[in-house]
Amino acid sequence: FSDSKRLTEVLRVDAGYEKAVEVVLSPLLSAYCVGNQNLSAISLGQIASQGIALINQIPVSTHLSAPDGWRALTDVVSAGFDMSALIGQVYVCKDRAELETKQASLLAEQRLVSKDGLYCGRNWMIQLGEEDEHSGLLQREQEIKQIKQQLDEIFSGHEYEEIRTSYSRIHEAVKDSRL
């Protein structure tokens, strides 16, 4: 799986929804996206002691429609493949009050998540703590992507050549002053 990307590397989340996505996908955030490979429970058994999560990117047929006025989590997150098998029945709420209002009307397979990360089904709720291992993971991944992009721009642009030329001149001047 060394050539596979982790889910956090391919996720694109609308600003403000990071906590919501983290709580819903927390067990899968470090999963490897393995393309269109079929997943085998037997082959996973061989590496079970290490613990691993895999997501194949085979499109999933769904005929689900959101209740009127409800926004699907799939509207605020993308990963370059169909996410409906993972989050197809999860709907986002702008705040906890909206979540509480809608919770009583949930069907068994439906879930709600508030922007601040409160996640619930018809008869349960989850709130990740600030110390949770996945808390802030998507924000950190976004920061890493931005830093990598900045470094790519620096090292592929004229700035790098100017720095290199300046360094060479300084190095030569120091060397000449020693002679």
Tab-separated table of N, CA and C in Angstrom:
chain	number	residue	atom	x	y	z
A	1	PHE	N	0.812	-1.202	0.000
A	1	PHE	CA	0.000	0.000	0.000
A	1	PHE	C	0.852	1.261	0.000
A	2	SER	N	2.157	1.091	-0.133
A	2	SER	CA	3.053	2.237	-0.026
A	2	SER	C	2.799	3.286	-1.101
A	3	ASP	N	2.249	2.901	-2.245
A	3	ASP	CA	1.973	3.882	-3.290
A	3	ASP	C	0.563	4.465	-3.179
A	4	SER	N	-0.218	4.000	-2.223
A	4	SER	CA	-1.578	4.508	-2.016
A	4	SER	C	-1.543	5.730	-1.110
A	5	LYS	N	-2.443	6.663	-1.378
A	5	LYS	CA	-2.545	7.849	-0.540
A	5	LYS	C	-3.510	7.601	0.606
A	6	ARG	N	-3.274	8.279	1.692
A	6	ARG	CA	-4.187	8.217	2.833
A	6	ARG	C	-5.398	9.100	2.529
A	7	LEU	N	-6.520	8.786	3.166
A	7	LEU	CA	-7.737	9.552	2.945
A	7	LEU	C	-7.526	11.033	3.246
A	8	THR	N	-6.789	11.341	4.310
A	8	THR	CA	-6.550	12.751	4.648
A	8	THR	C	-5.819	13.500	3.541
A	9	GLU	N	-5.039	12.790	2.738
A	9	GLU	CA	-4.297	13.431	1.658
A	9	GLU	C	-5.186	13.800	0.479
A	10	VAL	N	-6.285	13.095	0.294
A	10	VAL	CA	-7.143	13.347	-0.872
A	10	VAL	C	-8.436	14.077	-0.532
A	11	LEU	N	-8.749	14.215	0.758
A	11	LEU	CA	-9.984	14.893	1.157
A	11	LEU	C	-9.905	16.387	0.897
A	12	ARG	N	-10.984	16.929	0.388
A	12	ARG	CA	-11.163	18.375	0.251
A	12	ARG	C	-12.447	18.704	0.998
A	13	VAL	N	-12.338	19.545	2.014
A	13	VAL	CA	-13.475	19.861	2.878
A	13	VAL	C	-13.734	21.359	2.838
A	14	ASP	N	-14.989	21.745	2.657
A	14	ASP	CA	-15.349	23.155	2.700
A	14	ASP	C	-14.974	23.727	4.061
A	15	ALA	N	-14.490	24.959	4.054
A	15	ALA	CA	-14.084	25.622	5.291
A	15	ALA	C	-15.231	25.633	6.294
A	16	GLY	N	-14.893	25.335	7.535
A	16	GLY	CA	-15.877	25.330	8.605
A	16	GLY	C	-16.483	23.973	8.890
A	17	TYR	N	-16.258	23.006	8.019
A	17	TYR	CA	-16.841	21.672	8.189
A	17	TYR	C	-15.812	20.616	8.589
A	18	GLU	N	-14.586	21.031	8.890
A	18	GLU	CA	-13.526	20.083	9.219
A	18	GLU	C	-13.886	19.211	10.416
A	19	LYS	N	-14.397	19.815	11.487
A	19	LYS	CA	-14.762	19.042	12.690
A	19	LYS	C	-15.843	18.022	12.370
A	20	ALA	N	-16.832	18.426	11.581
A	20	ALA	CA	-17.920	17.519	11.217
A	20	ALA	C	-17.375	16.306	10.471
A	21	VAL	N	-16.483	16.542	9.522
A	21	VAL	CA	-15.909	15.443	8.734
A	21	VAL	C	-15.014	14.577	9.613
A	22	GLU	N	-14.246	15.187	10.505
A	22	GLU	CA	-13.367	14.416	11.398
A	22	GLU	C	-14.145	13.449	12.268
A	23	VAL	N	-15.250	13.893	12.853
A	23	VAL	CA	-15.995	13.007	13.757
A	23	VAL	C	-16.663	11.877	12.984
A	24	VAL	N	-17.157	12.167	11.792
A	24	VAL	CA	-17.842	11.127	11.014
A	24	VAL	C	-16.848	10.114	10.453
A	25	LEU	N	-15.738	10.595	9.959
A	25	LEU	CA	-14.768	9.706	9.306
A	25	LEU	C	-13.577	9.331	10.183
A	26	SER	N	-13.623	9.635	11.480
A	26	SER	CA	-12.453	9.421	12.337
A	26	SER	C	-11.822	8.032	12.233
A	27	PRO	N	-12.590	6.940	12.174
A	27	PRO	CA	-11.912	5.643	12.072
A	27	PRO	C	-11.246	5.413	10.711
A	28	LEU	N	-11.583	6.249	9.734
A	28	LEU	CA	-11.058	6.036	8.379
A	28	LEU	C	-10.086	7.116	7.911
A	29	LEU	N	-9.815	8.111	8.727
A	29	LEU	CA	-8.981	9.218	8.267
A	29	LEU	C	-7.580	8.774	7.849
A	30	SER	N	-7.048	7.756	8.479
A	30	SER	CA	-5.713	7.280	8.096
A	30	SER	C	-5.783	6.093	7.133
A	31	ALA	N	-6.980	5.806	6.624
A	31	ALA	CA	-7.153	4.688	5.688
A	31	ALA	C	-6.399	4.944	4.389
A	32	TYR	N	-5.945	3.859	3.780
A	32	TYR	CA	-5.319	3.934	2.464
A	32	TYR	C	-6.398	3.826	1.399
A	33	CYS	N	-6.337	4.723	0.409
A	33	CYS	CA	-7.247	4.662	-0.739
A	33	CYS	C	-6.555	3.793	-1.789
A	34	VAL	N	-7.123	2.627	-2.065
A	34	VAL	CA	-6.432	1.616	-2.865
A	34	VAL	C	-6.982	1.488	-4.285
A	35	GLY	N	-7.518	2.557	-4.816
A	35	GLY	CA	-8.007	2.526	-6.188
A	35	GLY	C	-9.215	1.624	-6.323
A	36	ASN	N	-9.275	0.894	-7.410
A	36	ASN	CA	-10.417	0.033	-7.694
A	36	ASN	C	-10.179	-1.418	-7.309
A	37	GLN	N	-9.237	-1.655	-6.423
A	37	GLN	CA	-8.951	-3.024	-5.986
A	37	GLN	C	-10.095	-3.545	-5.112
A	38	ASN	N	-10.437	-4.795	-5.301
A	38	ASN	CA	-11.409	-5.417	-4.411
A	38	ASN	C	-10.726	-5.692	-3.079
A	39	LEU	N	-11.435	-5.448	-2.025
A	39	LEU	CA	-10.881	-5.671	-0.694
A	39	LEU	C	-11.212	-7.089	-0.260
A	40	SER	N	-10.238	-7.745	0.307
A	40	SER	CA	-10.409	-9.125	0.716
A	40	SER	C	-10.207	-9.255	2.223
A	41	ALA	N	-11.219	-9.754	2.906
A	41	ALA	CA	-11.114	-9.974	4.346
A	41	ALA	C	-10.038	-11.002	4.656
A	42	ILE	N	-9.850	-11.954	3.761
A	42	ILE	CA	-8.839	-12.994	3.977
A	42	ILE	C	-7.438	-12.395	3.917
A	43	SER	N	-7.163	-11.559	2.908
A	43	SER	CA	-5.823	-10.973	2.813
A	43	SER	C	-5.575	-9.973	3.937
A	44	LEU	N	-6.623	-9.293	4.406
A	44	LEU	CA	-6.449	-8.382	5.533
A	44	LEU	C	-6.121	-9.148	6.808
A	45	GLY	N	-6.606	-10.361	6.936
A	45	GLY	CA	-6.320	-11.167	8.113
A	45	GLY	C	-4.838	-11.407	8.297
A	46	GLN	N	-4.084	-11.378	7.202
A	46	GLN	CA	-2.644	-11.610	7.268
A	46	GLN	C	-1.895	-10.443	7.915
A	47	ILE	N	-2.491	-9.253	7.890
A	47	ILE	CA	-1.822	-8.093	8.486
A	47	ILE	C	-2.652	-7.487	9.611
A	48	ALA	N	-3.594	-8.233	10.129
A	48	ALA	CA	-4.529	-7.724	11.140
A	48	ALA	C	-3.830	-7.239	12.405
A	49	SER	N	-2.715	-7.831	12.762
A	49	SER	CA	-2.040	-7.422	13.989
A	49	SER	C	-1.509	-5.994	13.897
A	50	GLN	N	-1.300	-5.497	12.686
A	50	GLN	CA	-0.792	-4.143	12.500
A	50	GLN	C	-1.905	-3.102	12.566
A	51	GLY	N	-3.123	-3.481	12.280
A	51	GLY	CA	-4.228	-2.539	12.214
A	51	GLY	C	-4.132	-1.700	10.958
A	52	ILE	N	-5.139	-1.745	10.127
A	52	ILE	CA	-5.116	-1.011	8.865
A	52	ILE	C	-6.543	-0.754	8.410
A	53	ALA	N	-6.730	0.324	7.710
A	53	ALA	CA	-8.026	0.641	7.109
A	53	ALA	C	-7.801	0.893	5.625
A	54	LEU	N	-8.648	0.303	4.811
A	54	LEU	CA	-8.542	0.441	3.356
A	54	LEU	C	-9.874	0.914	2.790
A	55	ILE	N	-9.794	1.732	1.765
A	55	ILE	CA	-10.994	2.180	1.059
A	55	ILE	C	-10.742	1.958	-0.423
A	56	ASN	N	-11.607	1.145	-1.054
A	56	ASN	CA	-11.484	1.088	-2.498
A	56	ASN	C	-12.338	2.195	-3.078
A	57	GLN	N	-12.032	2.591	-4.298
A	57	GLN	CA	-12.676	3.754	-4.888
A	57	GLN	C	-13.678	3.370	-5.966
A	58	ILE	N	-14.210	2.167	-5.852
A	58	ILE	CA	-15.209	1.693	-6.804
A	58	ILE	C	-16.508	2.457	-6.549
A	59	PRO	N	-17.099	3.060	-7.577
A	59	PRO	CA	-18.358	3.788	-7.384
A	59	PRO	C	-19.442	2.883	-6.804
A	60	VAL	N	-20.266	3.457	-5.947
A	60	VAL	CA	-21.330	2.730	-5.278
A	60	VAL	C	-22.660	3.250	-5.806
A	61	SER	N	-23.522	2.335	-6.165
A	61	SER	CA	-24.833	2.726	-6.660
A	61	SER	C	-25.736	3.086	-5.487
A	62	THR	N	-26.243	4.312	-5.504
A	62	THR	CA	-27.161	4.724	-4.449
A	62	THR	C	-28.368	5.413	-5.074
A	63	HIS	N	-29.476	5.241	-4.441
A	63	HIS	CA	-30.709	5.896	-4.877
A	63	HIS	C	-31.279	6.665	-3.700
A	64	LEU	N	-30.385	7.347	-3.006
A	64	LEU	CA	-30.790	8.054	-1.811
A	64	LEU	C	-31.004	9.521	-2.138
A	65	SER	N	-32.005	10.090	-1.541
A	65	SER	CA	-32.193	11.525	-1.673
A	65	SER	C	-32.367	12.108	-0.282
A	66	ALA	N	-31.817	13.285	-0.121
A	66	ALA	CA	-31.886	13.946	1.184
A	66	ALA	C	-33.305	14.421	1.447
A	67	PRO	N	-33.716	14.369	2.697
A	67	PRO	CA	-35.009	14.962	3.036
A	67	PRO	C	-35.011	16.446	2.647
A	68	ASP	N	-36.164	16.975	2.324
A	68	ASP	CA	-36.272	18.379	1.916
A	68	ASP	C	-35.619	19.316	2.925
A	69	GLY	N	-34.754	20.181	2.405
A	69	GLY	CA	-34.102	21.173	3.253
A	69	GLY	C	-32.882	20.674	3.998
A	70	TRP	N	-32.534	19.402	3.865
A	70	TRP	CA	-31.367	18.852	4.542
A	70	TRP	C	-30.189	18.871	3.576
A	71	ARG	N	-29.012	19.202	4.094
A	71	ARG	CA	-27.796	19.249	3.274
A	71	ARG	C	-26.941	18.028	3.582
A	72	ALA	N	-26.572	17.312	2.549
A	72	ALA	CA	-25.758	16.098	2.717
A	72	ALA	C	-24.300	16.463	2.983
A	73	LEU	N	-23.644	15.664	3.797
A	73	LEU	CA	-22.218	15.862	4.051
A	73	LEU	C	-21.428	15.729	2.748
A	74	THR	N	-21.923	14.930	1.824
A	74	THR	CA	-21.244	14.785	0.527
A	74	THR	C	-21.206	16.102	-0.245
A	75	ASP	N	-22.023	17.079	0.141
A	75	ASP	CA	-22.001	18.394	-0.513
A	75	ASP	C	-20.821	19.246	-0.059
A	76	VAL	N	-20.217	18.920	1.064
A	76	VAL	CA	-19.145	19.756	1.607
A	76	VAL	C	-17.792	19.046	1.634
A	77	VAL	N	-17.748	17.804	1.173
A	77	VAL	CA	-16.491	17.058	1.177
A	77	VAL	C	-16.355	16.277	-0.124
A	78	SER	N	-15.138	16.189	-0.618
A	78	SER	CA	-14.865	15.377	-1.800
A	78	SER	C	-13.486	14.749	-1.635
A	79	ALA	N	-13.276	13.682	-2.385
A	79	ALA	CA	-11.986	12.994	-2.306
A	79	ALA	C	-11.538	12.478	-3.663
A	80	GLY	N	-12.204	12.881	-4.714
A	80	GLY	CA	-11.853	12.393	-6.045
A	80	GLY	C	-12.483	11.048	-6.358
A	81	PHE	N	-13.335	10.553	-5.472
A	81	PHE	CA	-14.078	9.315	-5.722
A	81	PHE	C	-15.410	9.404	-4.992
A	82	ASP	N	-16.303	8.497	-5.306
A	82	ASP	CA	-17.643	8.482	-4.733
A	82	ASP	C	-17.568	8.190	-3.236
A	83	MET	N	-18.027	9.126	-2.430
A	83	MET	CA	-17.973	8.985	-0.971
A	83	MET	C	-19.305	8.508	-0.386
A	84	SER	N	-20.297	8.229	-1.221
A	84	SER	CA	-21.635	7.933	-0.703
A	84	SER	C	-21.684	6.669	0.161
A	85	ALA	N	-20.837	5.692	-0.081
A	85	ALA	CA	-20.841	4.492	0.764
A	85	ALA	C	-20.361	4.814	2.176
A	86	LEU	N	-19.560	5.848	2.312
A	86	LEU	CA	-19.016	6.226	3.619
A	86	LEU	C	-19.907	7.227	4.346
A	87	ILE	N	-20.440	8.196	3.604
A	87	ILE	CA	-21.158	9.294	4.257
A	87	ILE	C	-22.466	9.657	3.554
A	88	GLY	N	-22.991	8.755	2.753
A	88	GLY	CA	-24.177	9.041	1.950
A	88	GLY	C	-25.432	9.378	2.729
A	89	GLN	N	-25.563	8.908	3.934
A	89	GLN	CA	-26.757	9.170	4.742
A	89	GLN	C	-26.454	10.088	5.929
A	90	VAL	N	-25.387	10.891	5.795
A	90	VAL	CA	-25.022	11.829	6.842
A	90	VAL	C	-25.373	13.233	6.355
A	91	TYR	N	-26.055	13.984	7.205
A	91	TYR	CA	-26.510	15.326	6.855
A	91	TYR	C	-25.930	16.334	7.831
A	92	VAL	N	-25.539	17.507	7.321
A	92	VAL	CA	-24.909	18.519	8.157
A	92	VAL	C	-25.938	19.515	8.676
A	93	CYS	N	-25.689	19.973	9.894
A	93	CYS	CA	-26.523	20.987	10.539
A	93	CYS	C	-25.634	22.174	10.873
A	94	LYS	N	-26.167	23.359	10.739
A	94	LYS	CA	-25.348	24.554	10.997
A	94	LYS	C	-24.986	24.698	12.467
A	95	ASP	N	-25.832	24.142	13.351
A	95	ASP	CA	-25.561	24.244	14.783
A	95	ASP	C	-26.271	23.115	15.531
A	96	ARG	N	-26.053	23.078	16.835
A	96	ARG	CA	-26.621	22.017	17.672
A	96	ARG	C	-28.135	22.121	17.791
A	97	ALA	N	-28.663	23.329	17.749
A	97	ALA	CA	-30.115	23.497	17.838
A	97	ALA	C	-30.800	22.848	16.633
A	98	GLU	N	-30.248	23.050	15.451
A	98	GLU	CA	-30.811	22.409	14.252
A	98	GLU	C	-30.692	20.898	14.355
A	99	LEU	N	-29.560	20.420	14.856
A	99	LEU	CA	-29.360	18.986	15.018
A	99	LEU	C	-30.416	18.399	15.957
A	100	GLU	N	-30.625	19.037	17.096
A	100	GLU	CA	-31.618	18.530	18.053
A	100	GLU	C	-33.019	18.523	17.460
A	101	THR	N	-33.346	19.526	16.666
A	101	THR	CA	-34.665	19.601	16.041
A	101	THR	C	-34.873	18.454	15.051
A	102	LYS	N	-33.841	18.121	14.279
A	102	LYS	CA	-33.965	17.101	13.235
A	102	LYS	C	-33.782	15.677	13.760
A	103	GLN	N	-33.112	15.512	14.878
A	103	GLN	CA	-32.763	14.177	15.363
A	103	GLN	C	-33.984	13.271	15.521
A	104	ALA	N	-35.061	13.784	16.025
A	104	ALA	CA	-36.254	12.967	16.273
A	104	ALA	C	-36.874	12.427	14.989
A	105	SER	N	-36.572	13.038	13.848
A	105	SER	CA	-37.156	12.576	12.586
A	105	SER	C	-36.219	11.678	11.781
A	106	LEU	N	-35.064	11.325	12.344
A	106	LEU	CA	-34.110	10.468	11.634
A	106	LEU	C	-34.649	9.053	11.451
A	107	LEU	N	-34.334	8.489	10.299
A	107	LEU	CA	-34.567	7.064	10.082
A	107	LEU	C	-33.356	6.314	10.627
A	108	ALA	N	-33.469	5.029	10.787
A	108	ALA	CA	-32.401	4.230	11.406
A	108	ALA	C	-31.052	4.391	10.708
A	109	GLU	N	-31.028	4.514	9.392
A	109	GLU	CA	-29.764	4.580	8.651
A	109	GLU	C	-29.237	6.003	8.491
A	110	GLN	N	-29.966	6.998	8.919
A	110	GLN	CA	-29.561	8.387	8.749
A	110	GLN	C	-28.775	8.896	9.950
A	111	ARG	N	-27.886	9.848	9.677
A	111	ARG	CA	-27.056	10.461	10.704
A	111	ARG	C	-27.059	11.965	10.504
A	112	LEU	N	-26.788	12.706	11.579
A	112	LEU	CA	-26.625	14.151	11.529
A	112	LEU	C	-25.283	14.505	12.144
A	113	VAL	N	-24.697	15.591	11.673
A	113	VAL	CA	-23.475	16.103	12.274
A	113	VAL	C	-23.520	17.624	12.217
A	114	SER	N	-23.191	18.255	13.333
A	114	SER	CA	-23.143	19.715	13.364
A	114	SER	C	-21.763	20.167	12.901
A	115	LYS	N	-21.675	21.422	12.466
A	115	LYS	CA	-20.401	21.947	11.991
A	115	LYS	C	-19.316	21.850	13.053
A	116	ASP	N	-19.716	21.926	14.339
A	116	ASP	CA	-18.709	21.862	15.404
A	116	ASP	C	-18.401	20.433	15.844
A	117	GLY	N	-18.972	19.430	15.147
A	117	GLY	CA	-18.557	18.052	15.362
A	117	GLY	C	-19.427	17.186	16.246
A	118	LEU	N	-20.628	17.604	16.611
A	118	LEU	CA	-21.533	16.720	17.340
A	118	LEU	C	-22.195	15.808	16.306
A	119	TYR	N	-22.089	14.508	16.507
A	119	TYR	CA	-22.512	13.490	15.542
A	119	TYR	C	-23.585	12.636	16.197
A	120	CYS	N	-24.691	12.392	15.500
A	120	CYS	CA	-25.742	11.609	16.135
A	120	CYS	C	-26.539	10.778	15.139
A	121	GLY	N	-27.153	9.749	15.697
A	121	GLY	CA	-28.161	8.950	15.015
A	121	GLY	C	-29.467	9.172	15.749
A	122	ARG	N	-30.413	8.329	15.494
A	122	ARG	CA	-31.740	8.491	16.105
A	122	ARG	C	-31.679	8.411	17.635
A	123	ASN	N	-30.823	7.514	18.168
A	123	ASN	CA	-30.799	7.327	19.619
A	123	ASN	C	-29.381	7.308	20.204
A	124	TRP	N	-28.439	8.014	19.586
A	124	TRP	CA	-27.074	8.088	20.109
A	124	TRP	C	-26.412	9.401	19.677
A	125	MET	N	-25.341	9.787	20.369
A	125	MET	CA	-24.541	10.980	20.048
A	125	MET	C	-23.071	10.713	20.350
A	126	ILE	N	-22.214	11.357	19.568
A	126	ILE	CA	-20.764	11.287	19.781
A	126	ILE	C	-20.205	12.700	19.668
A	127	GLN	N	-19.340	13.051	20.608
A	127	GLN	CA	-18.596	14.313	20.532
A	127	GLN	C	-17.143	13.972	20.818
A	128	LEU	N	-16.258	14.162	19.837
A	128	LEU	CA	-14.838	13.912	20.062
A	128	LEU	C	-14.271	15.001	20.945
A	129	GLY	N	-13.381	14.628	21.843
A	129	GLY	CA	-12.707	15.601	22.694
A	129	GLY	C	-11.563	16.268	21.958
A	130	GLU	N	-11.100	17.355	22.497
A	130	GLU	CA	-9.979	18.075	21.882
A	130	GLU	C	-8.712	17.233	21.876
A	131	GLU	N	-8.609	16.297	22.798
A	131	GLU	CA	-7.421	15.455	22.903
A	131	GLU	C	-7.501	14.213	22.032
A	132	ASP	N	-8.596	14.023	21.314
A	132	ASP	CA	-8.743	12.858	20.445
A	132	ASP	C	-7.652	12.871	19.379
A	133	GLU	N	-7.163	11.693	19.026
A	133	GLU	CA	-6.057	11.604	18.066
A	133	GLU	C	-6.404	12.171	16.695
A	134	HIS	N	-7.684	12.240	16.349
A	134	HIS	CA	-8.085	12.762	15.044
A	134	HIS	C	-8.484	14.226	15.078
A	135	SER	N	-8.534	14.815	16.258
A	135	SER	CA	-8.946	16.211	16.392
A	135	SER	C	-7.928	17.119	15.714
A	136	GLY	N	-8.382	17.936	14.787
A	136	GLY	CA	-7.514	18.863	14.070
A	136	GLY	C	-6.706	18.235	12.950
A	137	LEU	N	-6.896	16.957	12.701
A	137	LEU	CA	-6.106	16.253	11.694
A	137	LEU	C	-6.291	16.838	10.300
A	138	LEU	N	-7.511	17.152	9.924
A	138	LEU	CA	-7.761	17.696	8.590
A	138	LEU	C	-7.159	19.085	8.436
A	139	GLN	N	-7.214	19.889	9.490
A	139	GLN	CA	-6.612	21.211	9.429
A	139	GLN	C	-5.098	21.098	9.289
A	140	ARG	N	-4.490	20.186	10.046
A	140	ARG	CA	-3.034	19.989	9.934
A	140	ARG	C	-2.666	19.501	8.539
A	141	GLU	N	-3.454	18.605	7.986
A	141	GLU	CA	-3.176	18.105	6.632
A	141	GLU	C	-3.274	19.241	5.615
A	142	GLN	N	-4.253	20.124	5.778
A	142	GLN	CA	-4.398	21.270	4.884
A	142	GLN	C	-3.196	22.200	5.004
A	143	GLU	N	-2.714	22.422	6.217
A	143	GLU	CA	-1.534	23.255	6.428
A	143	GLU	C	-0.307	22.637	5.773
A	144	ILE	N	-0.159	21.328	5.873
A	144	ILE	CA	0.965	20.625	5.234
A	144	ILE	C	0.893	20.802	3.718
A	145	LYS	N	-0.308	20.660	3.149
A	145	LYS	CA	-0.468	20.841	1.697
A	145	LYS	C	-0.076	22.252	1.278
A	146	GLN	N	-0.476	23.257	2.074
A	146	GLN	CA	-0.134	24.640	1.749
A	146	GLN	C	1.364	24.875	1.822
A	147	ILE	N	2.012	24.325	2.835
A	147	ILE	CA	3.460	24.472	2.965
A	147	ILE	C	4.173	23.792	1.798
A	148	LYS	N	3.720	22.587	1.434
A	148	LYS	CA	4.328	21.893	0.293
A	148	LYS	C	4.171	22.703	-0.984
A	149	GLN	N	2.999	23.306	-1.166
A	149	GLN	CA	2.760	24.120	-2.352
A	149	GLN	C	3.684	25.338	-2.368
A	150	GLN	N	3.847	25.970	-1.212
A	150	GLN	CA	4.746	27.115	-1.119
A	150	GLN	C	6.183	26.708	-1.416
A	151	LEU	N	6.590	25.568	-0.882
A	151	LEU	CA	7.952	25.087	-1.150
A	151	LEU	C	8.139	24.774	-2.633
A	152	ASP	N	7.136	24.155	-3.247
A	152	ASP	CA	7.214	23.873	-4.686
A	152	ASP	C	7.365	25.159	-5.477
A	153	GLU	N	6.607	26.196	-5.088
A	153	GLU	CA	6.698	27.473	-5.783
A	153	GLU	C	8.075	28.100	-5.608
A	154	ILE	N	8.604	28.013	-4.398
A	154	ILE	CA	9.927	28.582	-4.134
A	154	ILE	C	10.996	27.850	-4.922
A	155	PHE	N	10.978	26.516	-4.863
A	155	PHE	CA	12.046	25.752	-5.491
A	155	PHE	C	11.893	25.593	-6.990
A	156	SER	N	10.744	25.914	-7.536
A	156	SER	CA	10.595	25.827	-8.980
A	156	SER	C	10.623	27.205	-9.617
A	157	GLY	N	10.596	28.237	-8.825
A	157	GLY	CA	10.542	29.597	-9.353
A	157	GLY	C	11.883	30.285	-9.361
A	158	HIS	N	11.822	31.546	-9.692
A	158	HIS	CA	13.026	32.358	-9.799
A	158	HIS	C	13.654	32.631	-8.438
A	159	GLU	N	12.851	32.634	-7.390
A	159	GLU	CA	13.380	32.921	-6.058
A	159	GLU	C	14.485	31.937	-5.681
A	160	TYR	N	14.279	30.679	-5.988
A	160	TYR	CA	15.275	29.668	-5.648
A	160	TYR	C	16.571	29.925	-6.414
A	161	GLU	N	16.444	30.246	-7.687
A	161	GLU	CA	17.637	30.508	-8.494
A	161	GLU	C	18.380	31.729	-7.968
A	162	GLU	N	17.643	32.762	-7.545
A	162	GLU	CA	18.271	33.949	-6.985
A	162	GLU	C	19.010	33.610	-5.694
A	163	ILE	N	18.386	32.795	-4.842
A	163	ILE	CA	19.020	32.382	-3.583
A	163	ILE	C	20.281	31.580	-3.888
A	164	ARG	N	20.173	30.672	-4.831
A	164	ARG	CA	21.325	29.838	-5.193
A	164	ARG	C	22.468	30.683	-5.757
A	165	THR	N	22.138	31.648	-6.625
A	165	THR	CA	23.147	32.530	-7.211
A	165	THR	C	23.795	33.377	-6.130
A	166	SER	N	22.979	33.926	-5.220
A	166	SER	CA	23.516	34.738	-4.114
A	166	SER	C	24.427	33.906	-3.229
A	167	TYR	N	24.000	32.686	-2.931
A	167	TYR	CA	24.819	31.793	-2.112
A	167	TYR	C	26.149	31.518	-2.799
A	168	SER	N	26.110	31.256	-4.091
A	168	SER	CA	27.347	30.974	-4.834
A	168	SER	C	28.283	32.168	-4.799
A	169	ARG	N	27.736	33.372	-4.966
A	169	ARG	CA	28.563	34.582	-4.927
A	169	ARG	C	29.192	34.762	-3.546
A	170	ILE	N	28.392	34.581	-2.507
A	170	ILE	CA	28.910	34.724	-1.141
A	170	ILE	C	29.975	33.677	-0.874
A	171	HIS	N	29.705	32.443	-1.286
A	171	HIS	CA	30.664	31.354	-1.092
A	171	HIS	C	31.970	31.670	-1.804
A	172	GLU	N	31.898	32.169	-3.028
A	172	GLU	CA	33.111	32.524	-3.787
A	172	GLU	C	33.847	33.682	-3.115
A	173	ALA	N	33.096	34.675	-2.632
A	173	ALA	CA	33.734	35.828	-1.986
A	173	ALA	C	34.466	35.403	-0.721
A	174	VAL	N	33.836	34.514	0.058
A	174	VAL	CA	34.481	34.014	1.276
A	174	VAL	C	35.739	33.241	0.904
A	175	LYS	N	35.636	32.397	-0.109
A	175	LYS	CA	36.780	31.602	-0.540
A	175	LYS	C	37.906	32.489	-1.029
A	176	ASP	N	37.562	33.545	-1.809
A	176	ASP	CA	38.589	34.471	-2.316
A	176	ASP	C	39.242	35.248	-1.188
A	177	SER	N	38.466	35.592	-0.136
A	177	SER	CA	39.035	36.371	0.964
A	177	SER	C	40.013	35.540	1.789
A	178	ARG	N	39.899	34.248	1.739
A	178	ARG	CA	40.806	33.376	2.474
A	178	ARG	C	42.147	33.196	1.739
A	179	LEU	N	42.129	33.438	0.451
A	179	LEU	CA	43.364	33.245	-0.326
A	179	LEU	C	44.287	34.367	-0.121
